[in-house]
CSV table of C-alpha atoms and ligand atoms in Angstrom, one decimal:
chain,number,residue,atom,x,y,z
A,1,UNK,CA,-4.5,-7.3,-11.7
A,2,UNK,CA,-0.9,-6.4,-10.8
A,3,UNK,CA,0.7,-7.0,-7.4
A,4,UNK,CA,3.7,-4.9,-6.4
A,5,UNK,CA,5.2,-6.7,-3.6
A,6,UNK,CA,7.2,-5.5,-0.5
A,7,UNK,CA,8.2,-2.1,-1.8
A,8,UNK,CA,8.7,1.0,0.3
A,9,UNK,CA,5.6,3.0,-0.6
A,10,UNK,CA,6.2,6.7,-0.5
A,11,UNK,CA,3.1,8.8,-1.1
A,12,UNK,CA,3.7,12.5,-0.2
A,13,UNK,CA,0.0,13.4,-0.6
A,14,UNK,CA,-0.9,11.3,2.4
A,15,UNK,CA,2.5,11.4,4.1
A,16,UNK,CA,2.8,7.6,3.8
A,17,UNK,CA,6.3,6.1,3.9
A,18,UNK,CA,6.1,2.4,4.8
A,19,UNK,CA,6.7,-1.1,3.5
A,20,UNK,CA,3.5,-2.3,1.7
A,21,UNK,CA,2.1,-4.1,-1.3
A,22,UNK,CA,0.1,-2.3,-3.9
A,23,UNK,CA,-2.6,-3.9,-6.0
A,24,UNK,CA,-3.6,-2.3,-9.3
A,25,UNK,CA,-6.7,-3.2,-11.2
A,26,UNK,CA,-8.6,-1.5,-14.1
A,27,UNK,CA,-6.1,1.3,-14.2
A,28,UNK,CA,-6.6,2.3,-10.6
A,29,UNK,CA,-4.9,1.6,-7.3
A,30,UNK,CA,-7.2,-1.1,-5.9
A,31,UNK,CA,-5.6,-1.7,-2.5
A,32,UNK,CA,-2.6,-1.0,-0.2
A,33,UNK,CA,-1.7,-3.5,2.4
A,34,UNK,CA,-0.1,-7.0,2.7
A,35,UNK,CA,-1.4,-9.6,0.3
A,36,UNK,CA,-0.4,-13.2,-0.5
A,37,UNK,CA,0.9,-14.0,-3.9
A,38,UNK,CA,-1.8,-15.9,-5.7
A,39,UNK,CA,-2.6,-16.8,-9.2
A,40,UNK,CA,-5.3,-14.2,-9.6
A,41,UNK,CA,-2.5,-11.7,-10.5
A,42,UNK,CA,-1.5,-11.4,-14.1
A,43,UNK,CA,1.9,-10.1,-12.9
A,44,UNK,CA,3.7,-9.8,-9.6
A,45,UNK,CA,6.5,-7.3,-9.4
A,46,UNK,CA,9.1,-7.8,-6.6
A,47,UNK,CA,9.8,-4.3,-5.2
A,48,UNK,CA,11.8,-5.4,-2.2
A,49,UNK,CA,14.5,-2.8,-1.5
A,50,UNK,CA,12.9,-0.4,-3.9
A,51,UNK,CA,10.7,2.7,-3.6
A,52,UNK,CA,7.2,2.6,-5.0
A,53,UNK,CA,5.9,6.2,-5.6
A,54,UNK,CA,3.3,8.0,-7.6
A,55,UNK,CA,4.4,8.5,-11.3
A,56,UNK,CA,6.4,11.7,-11.6
A,57,UNK,CA,4.7,14.8,-13.0
A,58,UNK,CA,6.7,17.4,-15.0
A,59,UNK,CA,5.0,20.7,-15.8
A,60,UNK,CA,7.7,21.9,-18.1
A,61,UNK,CA,8.9,19.9,-21.1
A,62,UNK,CA,9.6,20.6,-24.8
A,63,UNK,CA,8.7,17.7,-27.2
A,64,UNK,CA,9.2,19.9,-30.3
A,65,UNK,CA,6.2,18.5,-32.0
A,66,UNK,CA,4.9,19.8,-34.4
A,67,UNK,CA,7.7,21.2,-36.6
A,68,UNK,CA,11.0,20.7,-34.8
A,69,UNK,CA,10.9,16.9,-34.7
A,70,UNK,CA,14.5,16.5,-35.7
A,71,UNK,CA,15.1,17.3,-32.0
A,72,UNK,CA,12.3,15.3,-30.4
A,73,UNK,CA,8.8,14.2,-31.1
A,74,UNK,CA,5.9,13.3,-28.8
A,75,UNK,CA,6.7,9.5,-29.1
A,76,UNK,CA,10.4,9.8,-28.2
A,77,UNK,CA,9.6,12.5,-25.6
A,78,UNK,CA,7.1,10.2,-24.0
A,79,UNK,CA,9.6,7.3,-24.0
A,80,UNK,CA,12.2,9.6,-22.4
A,81,UNK,CA,9.6,10.6,-19.8
A,82,UNK,CA,8.6,7.0,-19.0
A,83,UNK,CA,12.3,6.0,-18.7
A,84,UNK,CA,12.7,8.9,-16.2
A,85,UNK,CA,9.8,7.7,-14.1
A,86,UNK,CA,7.3,10.4,-15.4
A,87,UNK,CA,3.7,9.5,-16.2
A,88,UNK,CA,2.4,13.0,-16.7
A,89,UNK,CA,4.1,15.9,-18.5
A,90,UNK,CA,3.0,19.3,-19.8
A,91,UNK,CA,4.5,20.3,-23.1
A,92,UNK,CA,5.4,23.9,-23.8
A,93,UNK,CA,3.9,25.8,-26.8
A,94,UNK,CA,7.1,26.9,-28.6
A,95,UNK,CA,6.7,24.5,-31.5
A,96,UNK,CA,6.5,25.3,-35.2
A,97,UNK,CA,3.8,26.5,-35.6
A,98,UNK,CA,3.4,27.8,-32.0
A,99,UNK,CA,0.4,26.2,-30.3
A,100,UNK,CA,-1.7,29.3,-30.5
A,101,UNK,CA,-4.8,28.0,-32.4
A,102,UNK,CA,-7.5,25.5,-31.6
A,103,UNK,CA,-6.6,23.7,-34.9
A,104,UNK,CA,-3.0,23.2,-33.9
A,105,UNK,CA,-3.8,22.2,-30.4
A,106,UNK,CA,-6.6,19.8,-31.4
A,107,UNK,CA,-4.4,18.0,-33.9
A,108,UNK,CA,-1.6,17.7,-31.3
A,109,UNK,CA,-3.8,16.5,-28.5
A,110,UNK,CA,-5.3,13.9,-30.8
A,111,UNK,CA,-1.9,12.4,-31.2
A,112,UNK,CA,-0.9,12.8,-27.6
A,113,UNK,CA,-3.9,10.8,-26.4
A,114,UNK,CA,-2.4,7.7,-28.2
A,115,UNK,CA,0.8,7.8,-26.2
A,116,UNK,CA,1.5,5.4,-23.3
A,117,UNK,CA,1.8,8.1,-20.7
A,118,UNK,CA,-0.2,11.3,-20.2
A,119,UNK,CA,1.2,14.0,-22.3
A,120,UNK,CA,-0.6,17.4,-22.1
A,121,UNK,CA,-0.1,20.6,-23.9
A,122,UNK,CA,0.0,24.2,-22.8
A,123,UNK,CA,-1.1,26.8,-25.3
A,124,UNK,CA,0.5,30.2,-26.1
A,125,UNK,CA,-0.5,33.3,-24.2
A,126,UNK,CA,0.1,35.6,-27.2
A,127,UNK,CA,-0.4,34.9,-30.9
A,128,UNK,CA,2.7,33.5,-32.5
A,129,UNK,CA,4.6,34.4,-29.3
A,130,UNK,CA,4.5,38.0,-30.5
A,131,UNK,CA,3.9,39.4,-27.0
A,132,UNK,CA,1.2,41.8,-28.2
A,133,UNK,CA,-2.1,40.1,-29.0
A,134,UNK,CA,-3.7,37.5,-26.7
A,135,UNK,CA,-4.7,34.1,-28.1
A,136,UNK,CA,-8.3,33.0,-27.8
A,137,UNK,CA,-7.5,31.6,-24.3
A,138,UNK,CA,-11.1,30.6,-23.6
A,139,UNK,CA,-11.4,28.6,-26.8
A,140,UNK,CA,-8.0,27.0,-26.3
A,141,UNK,CA,-8.9,26.0,-22.8
A,142,UNK,CA,-12.2,24.5,-24.0
A,143,UNK,CA,-10.2,22.6,-26.6
A,144,UNK,CA,-8.0,21.1,-23.9
A,145,UNK,CA,-5.1,23.4,-23.2
A,146,UNK,CA,-3.6,22.4,-19.8
A,147,UNK,CA,-2.4,26.0,-19.2
A,148,UNK,CA,-0.9,29.0,-20.9
A,149,UNK,CA,2.7,30.0,-21.5
A,150,UNK,CA,5.0,31.8,-24.0
A,151,UNK,CA,7.9,29.9,-22.4
A,152,UNK,CA,11.1,30.6,-24.2
A,153,UNK,CA,10.0,34.1,-24.8
A,154,UNK,CA,9.3,36.5,-21.9
A,155,UNK,CA,6.2,38.6,-22.1
A,156,UNK,CA,7.5,42.1,-21.9
A,157,UNK,CA,4.3,44.1,-22.3
A,158,UNK,CA,2.9,44.5,-18.7
A,159,UNK,CA,-0.6,45.4,-19.9
A,160,UNK,CA,-0.9,42.3,-22.2
A,161,UNK,CA,0.3,40.0,-19.4
A,162,UNK,CA,-2.1,41.5,-16.9
A,163,UNK,CA,-5.0,40.9,-19.3
A,164,UNK,CA,-3.9,37.4,-19.8
A,165,UNK,CA,-3.7,36.8,-16.1
A,166,UNK,CA,-7.3,38.1,-15.6
A,167,UNK,CA,-8.5,35.6,-18.2
A,168,UNK,CA,-6.4,32.8,-16.6
A,169,UNK,CA,-8.0,33.6,-13.3
A,170,UNK,CA,-11.5,33.5,-14.8
A,171,UNK,CA,-10.7,30.1,-16.4
A,172,UNK,CA,-8.9,29.0,-13.2
A,173,UNK,CA,-6.0,27.7,-15.2
A,174,UNK,CA,-2.2,28.1,-14.6
A,175,UNK,CA,-0.2,30.7,-16.5
A,176,UNK,CA,3.5,29.9,-16.6
A,177,UNK,CA,6.2,32.6,-17.2
A,178,UNK,CA,9.7,32.7,-18.5
A,179,UNK,CA,11.2,35.5,-16.5
A,180,UNK,CA,14.1,37.3,-18.3
A,181,UNK,CA,13.8,40.9,-19.4
A,182,UNK,CA,15.5,41.0,-22.9
A,183,UNK,CA,16.4,44.7,-22.3
A,184,UNK,CA,18.8,43.6,-19.6
A,185,UNK,CA,20.4,40.7,-21.5
A,186,UNK,CA,23.7,41.2,-23.4
A,187,UNK,CA,23.9,37.5,-24.5
A,188,UNK,CA,21.6,34.7,-23.4
A,189,UNK,CA,22.4,31.4,-21.8
A,190,UNK,CA,25.4,32.3,-19.6
A,191,UNK,CA,25.2,34.1,-16.2
A,192,UNK,CA,26.6,37.6,-16.4
A,193,UNK,CA,29.5,37.4,-13.9
A,194,UNK,CA,32.8,35.8,-13.4
A,195,UNK,CA,32.5,33.1,-16.1
A,196,UNK,CA,31.0,35.4,-18.8
A,197,UNK,CA,33.8,37.8,-18.1
A,198,UNK,CA,36.4,35.1,-18.5
A,199,UNK,CA,34.8,34.0,-21.8
A,200,UNK,CA,34.3,37.6,-22.9
A,201,UNK,CA,30.6,36.7,-23.4
A,202,UNK,CA,28.0,39.4,-22.6
A,203,UNK,CA,25.9,37.2,-20.5
A,204,UNK,CA,22.4,37.4,-18.9
A,205,UNK,CA,22.4,39.0,-15.4
A,206,UNK,CA,20.3,37.8,-12.5
A,207,UNK,CA,18.6,41.2,-12.6
A,208,UNK,CA,16.9,40.3,-15.9
A,209,UNK,CA,15.0,37.5,-14.1
A,210,UNK,CA,14.5,39.3,-10.8
A,211,UNK,CA,12.9,42.4,-12.4
A,212,UNK,CA,10.3,40.3,-14.2
A,213,UNK,CA,9.7,38.0,-11.2
A,214,UNK,CA,9.0,41.1,-9.0
A,215,UNK,CA,6.6,42.6,-11.6
A,216,UNK,CA,4.8,39.4,-12.3
A,217,UNK,CA,4.3,38.5,-8.6
A,218,UNK,CA,2.6,41.9,-8.3
A,219,UNK,CA,0.4,41.2,-11.3
A,220,UNK,CA,-0.4,37.8,-9.8
A,221,UNK,CA,-1.4,39.4,-6.5
A,222,UNK,CA,-3.7,42.0,-8.2
A,223,UNK,CA,-5.2,39.6,-10.8
A,224,UNK,CA,-5.6,36.6,-8.5
A,225,UNK,CA,-4.2,34.4,-11.3
A,226,UNK,CA,-2.3,31.1,-10.4
A,227,UNK,CA,1.2,31.9,-11.7
A,228,UNK,CA,4.1,29.5,-12.2
A,229,UNK,CA,7.5,31.3,-12.1
A,230,UNK,CA,9.3,28.9,-14.4
A,231,UNK,CA,12.9,27.6,-13.9
A,232,UNK,CA,13.7,30.1,-11.1
A,233,UNK,CA,17.5,30.6,-11.0
A,234,UNK,CA,18.4,33.5,-8.8
A,235,UNK,CA,18.5,33.6,-5.0
A,236,UNK,CA,16.9,37.1,-5.0
A,237,UNK,CA,14.0,35.8,-7.1
A,238,UNK,CA,13.4,33.2,-4.5
A,239,UNK,CA,13.3,35.9,-1.8
A,240,UNK,CA,10.8,37.9,-3.9
A,241,UNK,CA,8.5,34.8,-4.4
A,242,UNK,CA,8.8,34.1,-0.6
A,243,UNK,CA,7.6,37.6,0.3
A,244,UNK,CA,4.9,37.7,-2.4
A,245,UNK,CA,3.5,34.3,-1.2
A,246,UNK,CA,3.3,35.9,2.3
A,247,UNK,CA,1.3,38.8,0.8
A,248,UNK,CA,-1.2,36.3,-0.6
A,249,UNK,CA,-0.2,36.1,-4.2
A,250,UNK,CA,-1.1,32.8,-5.9
A,251,UNK,CA,2.5,32.4,-7.0
A,252,UNK,CA,4.2,29.1,-7.4
A,253,UNK,CA,7.8,28.5,-8.4
A,254,UNK,CA,9.6,25.7,-10.2
A,255,UNK,CA,13.3,24.9,-10.2
A,256,UNK,CA,15.1,22.6,-12.6
A,257,UNK,CA,17.6,19.9,-11.6
A,258,UNK,CA,20.3,21.7,-13.5
A,259,UNK,CA,19.8,24.9,-11.5
A,260,UNK,CA,20.0,23.1,-8.1
A,261,UNK,CA,22.9,20.9,-9.3
A,262,UNK,CA,25.2,23.1,-11.2
A,263,UNK,CA,26.7,26.6,-11.3
A,264,UNK,CA,28.0,28.9,-14.1
A,265,UNK,CA,31.3,26.9,-13.7
A,266,UNK,CA,29.7,24.2,-15.8
A,267,UNK,CA,29.9,26.4,-18.9
A,268,UNK,CA,33.7,26.3,-18.6
A,269,UNK,CA,33.6,22.5,-18.3
A,270,UNK,CA,30.8,21.5,-20.6
A,271,UNK,CA,30.5,24.4,-23.0
A,272,UNK,CA,27.3,24.8,-24.9
A,273,UNK,CA,25.8,21.8,-23.1
A,274,UNK,CA,25.5,24.1,-20.1
A,275,UNK,CA,24.1,27.0,-22.0
A,276,UNK,CA,20.5,27.4,-20.8
A,277,UNK,CA,17.9,30.2,-20.3
A,278,UNK,CA,17.8,31.4,-17.6
A,279,UNK,CA,21.5,30.6,-17.0
A,280,UNK,CA,23.1,28.5,-14.4
A,281,UNK,CA,24.2,31.0,-11.7
A,282,UNK,CA,26.5,31.1,-8.7
A,283,UNK,CA,27.0,28.8,-5.7
A,284,UNK,CA,25.2,31.4,-3.6
A,285,UNK,CA,22.1,31.2,-5.9
A,286,UNK,CA,22.2,27.5,-6.0
A,287,UNK,CA,22.2,27.4,-2.2
A,288,UNK,CA,19.2,29.9,-2.1
A,289,UNK,CA,17.3,27.6,-4.5
A,290,UNK,CA,17.9,24.7,-2.2
A,291,UNK,CA,16.7,26.8,0.8
A,292,UNK,CA,13.6,27.7,-1.3
A,293,UNK,CA,12.9,24.0,-1.9
A,294,UNK,CA,13.3,23.3,1.8
A,295,UNK,CA,11.0,26.0,3.1
A,296,UNK,CA,8.3,25.5,0.5
A,297,UNK,CA,8.9,28.7,-1.5
A,298,UNK,CA,9.7,26.5,-4.5
A,299,UNK,CA,6.8,24.2,-5.1
A,300,UNK,CA,7.9,22.0,-8.0
A,301,UNK,CA,10.9,20.5,-9.6
A,302,UNK,CA,10.4,20.7,-13.4
A,303,UNK,CA,13.0,19.6,-16.0
A,304,UNK,CA,12.6,22.1,-18.8
A,305,UNK,CA,13.6,19.1,-21.0
A,306,UNK,CA,14.8,21.1,-24.0
A,307,UNK,CA,16.3,18.8,-26.7
A,308,UNK,CA,18.6,20.2,-29.4
A,309,UNK,CA,20.5,18.4,-32.1
A,310,UNK,CA,24.2,17.6,-31.9
A,311,UNK,CA,24.9,20.0,-34.8
A,312,UNK,CA,23.1,22.8,-33.1
A,313,UNK,CA,25.0,22.3,-29.8
A,314,UNK,CA,28.3,22.0,-31.7
A,315,UNK,CA,28.1,25.7,-32.8
A,316,UNK,CA,30.0,28.4,-31.0
A,317,UNK,CA,28.6,29.5,-27.6
A,318,UNK,CA,27.0,32.6,-29.0
A,319,UNK,CA,25.2,30.7,-31.8
A,320,UNK,CA,24.2,27.4,-30.1
A,321,UNK,CA,20.7,27.2,-28.8
A,322,UNK,CA,20.0,27.2,-25.0
A,323,UNK,CA,18.6,24.3,-23.2
A,324,UNK,CA,19.3,20.7,-22.1
A,325,UNK,CA,17.4,17.5,-21.9
A,326,UNK,CA,16.4,16.5,-18.4
A,327,UNK,CA,13.7,13.8,-18.1
A,328,UNK,CA,16.0,10.9,-17.7
A,329,UNK,CA,18.3,12.4,-15.1
A,330,UNK,CA,15.8,14.4,-13.0
A,331,UNK,CA,15.0,11.9,-10.3
A,332,UNK,CA,18.6,10.8,-9.9
A,333,UNK,CA,19.8,14.4,-9.6
A,334,UNK,CA,17.2,15.0,-6.9
A,335,UNK,CA,18.3,11.9,-5.0
A,336,UNK,CA,22.0,12.6,-5.5
A,337,UNK,CA,22.1,16.4,-4.9
A,338,UNK,CA,19.1,16.9,-2.5
A,339,UNK,CA,18.3,13.7,-0.6
A,340,UNK,CA,21.8,12.2,-0.2
A,341,UNK,CA,23.2,15.6,0.7
A,342,UNK,CA,20.6,15.9,3.5
A,343,UNK,CA,18.6,18.9,2.1
A,344,UNK,CA,15.3,17.1,1.5
A,345,UNK,CA,13.8,13.8,2.6
A,346,UNK,CA,12.8,11.5,-0.1
A,347,UNK,CA,9.2,12.3,0.7
A,348,UNK,CA,9.9,16.0,0.3
A,349,UNK,CA,11.6,15.5,-3.0
A,350,UNK,CA,8.8,13.4,-4.3
A,351,UNK,CA,6.2,15.9,-3.1
A,352,UNK,CA,7.8,18.5,-5.5
A,353,UNK,CA,7.7,15.9,-8.3
A,354,UNK,CA,4.2,14.5,-7.8
A,355,UNK,CA,1.4,15.9,-5.7
A,356,UNK,CA,2.4,19.6,-5.9
A,357,UNK,CA,2.5,19.9,-9.7
A,358,UNK,CA,-0.5,17.6,-10.0
A,359,UNK,CA,-2.6,19.8,-7.7
A,360,UNK,CA,-1.4,23.0,-9.4
A,361,UNK,CA,-2.8,21.7,-12.7
A,362,UNK,CA,-5.8,20.1,-11.1
A,363,UNK,CA,-4.8,16.7,-12.4
A,364,UNK,CA,-6.1,13.2,-11.4
A,365,UNK,CA,-2.7,11.9,-10.5
A,366,UNK,CA,0.3,12.4,-8.1
A,367,UNK,CA,-0.9,10.1,-5.3
A,368,UNK,CA,-1.1,6.4,-4.6
A,369,UNK,CA,-4.0,6.3,-2.3
A,370,UNK,CA,-6.7,3.7,-2.9
A,371,UNK,CA,-8.8,4.5,-5.9
A,372,UNK,CA,-6.1,6.8,-7.4
A,373,UNK,CA,-4.9,6.4,-11.0
A,374,UNK,CA,-2.5,3.5,-11.3
A,375,UNK,CA,0.4,5.8,-12.4
A,376,UNK,CA,3.6,4.7,-10.5
A,377,UNK,CA,7.3,4.6,-10.6
A,378,UNK,CA,9.4,2.0,-8.9
A,379,UNK,CA,13.1,2.9,-8.4
A,380,UNK,CA,16.2,1.9,-6.5
A,381,UNK,CA,17.2,4.9,-4.4
A,382,UNK,CA,20.7,3.4,-3.7
A,383,UNK,CA,21.7,2.2,-7.2
A,384,UNK,CA,24.5,4.1,-8.8
A,385,UNK,CA,24.7,4.6,-12.5
A,386,UNK,CA,26.7,6.6,-15.0
A,387,UNK,CA,24.9,8.9,-17.4
A,388,UNK,CA,25.8,7.7,-20.9
A,389,UNK,CA,25.3,9.6,-24.1
A,390,UNK,CA,24.0,6.6,-26.1
A,391,UNK,CA,21.5,5.4,-23.5
A,392,UNK,CA,19.0,8.2,-23.7
A,393,UNK,CA,15.5,7.4,-25.0
A,394,UNK,CA,15.2,11.0,-26.0
A,395,UNK,CA,16.1,11.8,-29.7
A,396,UNK,CA,18.7,14.2,-28.4
A,397,UNK,CA,21.6,13.8,-26.0
A,398,UNK,CA,22.4,17.4,-25.0
A,399,UNK,CA,23.0,16.8,-21.4
A,400,UNK,CA,25.8,18.3,-19.3
A,401,UNK,CA,25.5,15.4,-16.9
A,402,UNK,CA,27.0,12.8,-19.4
A,403,UNK,CA,29.8,11.0,-17.6
A,404,UNK,CA,28.5,11.8,-14.1
A,405,UNK,CA,27.8,9.1,-11.6
A,406,UNK,CA,24.3,9.5,-10.0
A,407,UNK,CA,22.3,7.6,-7.5
A,408,UNK,CA,18.7,6.5,-8.0
A,409,UNK,CA,17.7,4.2,-10.9
A,410,UNK,CA,14.2,3.8,-12.3
A,411,UNK,CA,13.3,0.2,-12.5
A,412,UNK,CA,9.8,0.3,-13.8
A,413,UNK,CA,7.2,2.9,-14.7
A,414,UNK,CA,3.5,2.1,-14.8
A,415,UNK,CA,0.9,4.3,-16.3
A,416,UNK,CA,-2.9,3.6,-16.3
A,417,UNK,CA,-2.0,0.2,-14.9
A,418,UNK,CA,0.2,-0.7,-17.8
A,419,UNK,CA,4.0,-1.2,-17.6
A,420,UNK,CA,5.4,1.5,-19.9
A,421,UNK,CA,9.1,1.2,-19.0
A,422,UNK,CA,11.3,-1.4,-17.5
A,423,UNK,CA,15.0,-0.7,-16.8
B,501,LIG,O1,17.1,27.1,-22.4
B,501,LIG,C1,16.0,27.1,-22.7
B,501,LIG,N1,15.6,26.4,-23.7
B,501,LIG,N2,15.1,27.8,-22.0
B,501,LIG,C2,13.8,27.9,-22.3
B,501,LIG,O2,13.0,28.5,-21.6
B,501,LIG,C3,13.4,27.3,-23.7
B,501,LIG,C4,14.2,26.1,-24.0
B,501,LIG,C5,14.0,25.6,-25.4
B,501,LIG,O3,12.9,25.6,-25.9
B,501,LIG,O4,15.0,25.2,-26.0
């Protein structure tokens, strides 16, 4: 048994925010209350002055395994997740090979089950991400696919996507979409606007995202599928999702910490480290994303943790790959840029990082009520720290936040009743 003493227990699923002790036993939350320190506990963790919350859930990470393990692998990815306070993550399928067959998925899930945290995998919507032929979604789901996505590559063919949504609806499983119409993109990873003009770089306009978001919300409405609009970046997209939710579409949206924290200006300051698909946009977009988080249009915060090697990111802007790591800075960026700025309460921030994504995927996690899985994070909301390049647990260090001072430090992550990280 573990006793976590005197923490501020914040559990968005029940609305709880109070000073309590938490007892863990046999991988579950045994009790919440006030308990004396006795010898029956194998460990007592002093959480005074700290927040005790459900382990964070990230529905969008890239662990690059199989095939691209010079960037990350499932072991280092899981270590980065635990260090960031995450106990459940969903890996995207853009590996090498793509996770589009039962064999690839089964092999991967076998290894994932050995990890100290819950690492799940999505499977591809289309074979080899070709955008034309659907994978055997039923067989992949039966083999354990958490959901379906061609993330990284937008699905251009409307008919193919509508068919996929109908199967996803039948299986009652999420389908997650990267929304950028390639026909409208001159050069990926940088917003088409002031900064791209300055750099004489073609850029990716907000319209490329908005057009697909509008289309796919309609497809979601008509198919009844549960759709995740991934890494939403444009204010107009937020408005489209807002109205389509009102119409009754089962549309959910995720935003990344980079999109609510930075703007296109970061490309001028951080170069390729700020190159990401969809791109960082304008202050006006950033503000609209925050409004979307506030009014519930945006349901989840997801990192899109996208490791790339130093050599790859050292290439010129037009050749470097898009993406940035995010698991180890996500909570602190939320605390620093959303909670401390007064946009969200801590409870609201954690709602977007625990119970909302857990419910969307139908997972047995994301809450601390009695009987729940003993997956927790303990953090100091007030502790300041500087993001340092050589401190990441990830195999890669492609973060535009290096050198920044953030608030909110993870002290301890517990998964299945076992301590999996201590800071
Ligand atoms: O910038 C990105 N990088 N966006 C994505 O959607 C994919 C990701 C990657 O896999 O590197």
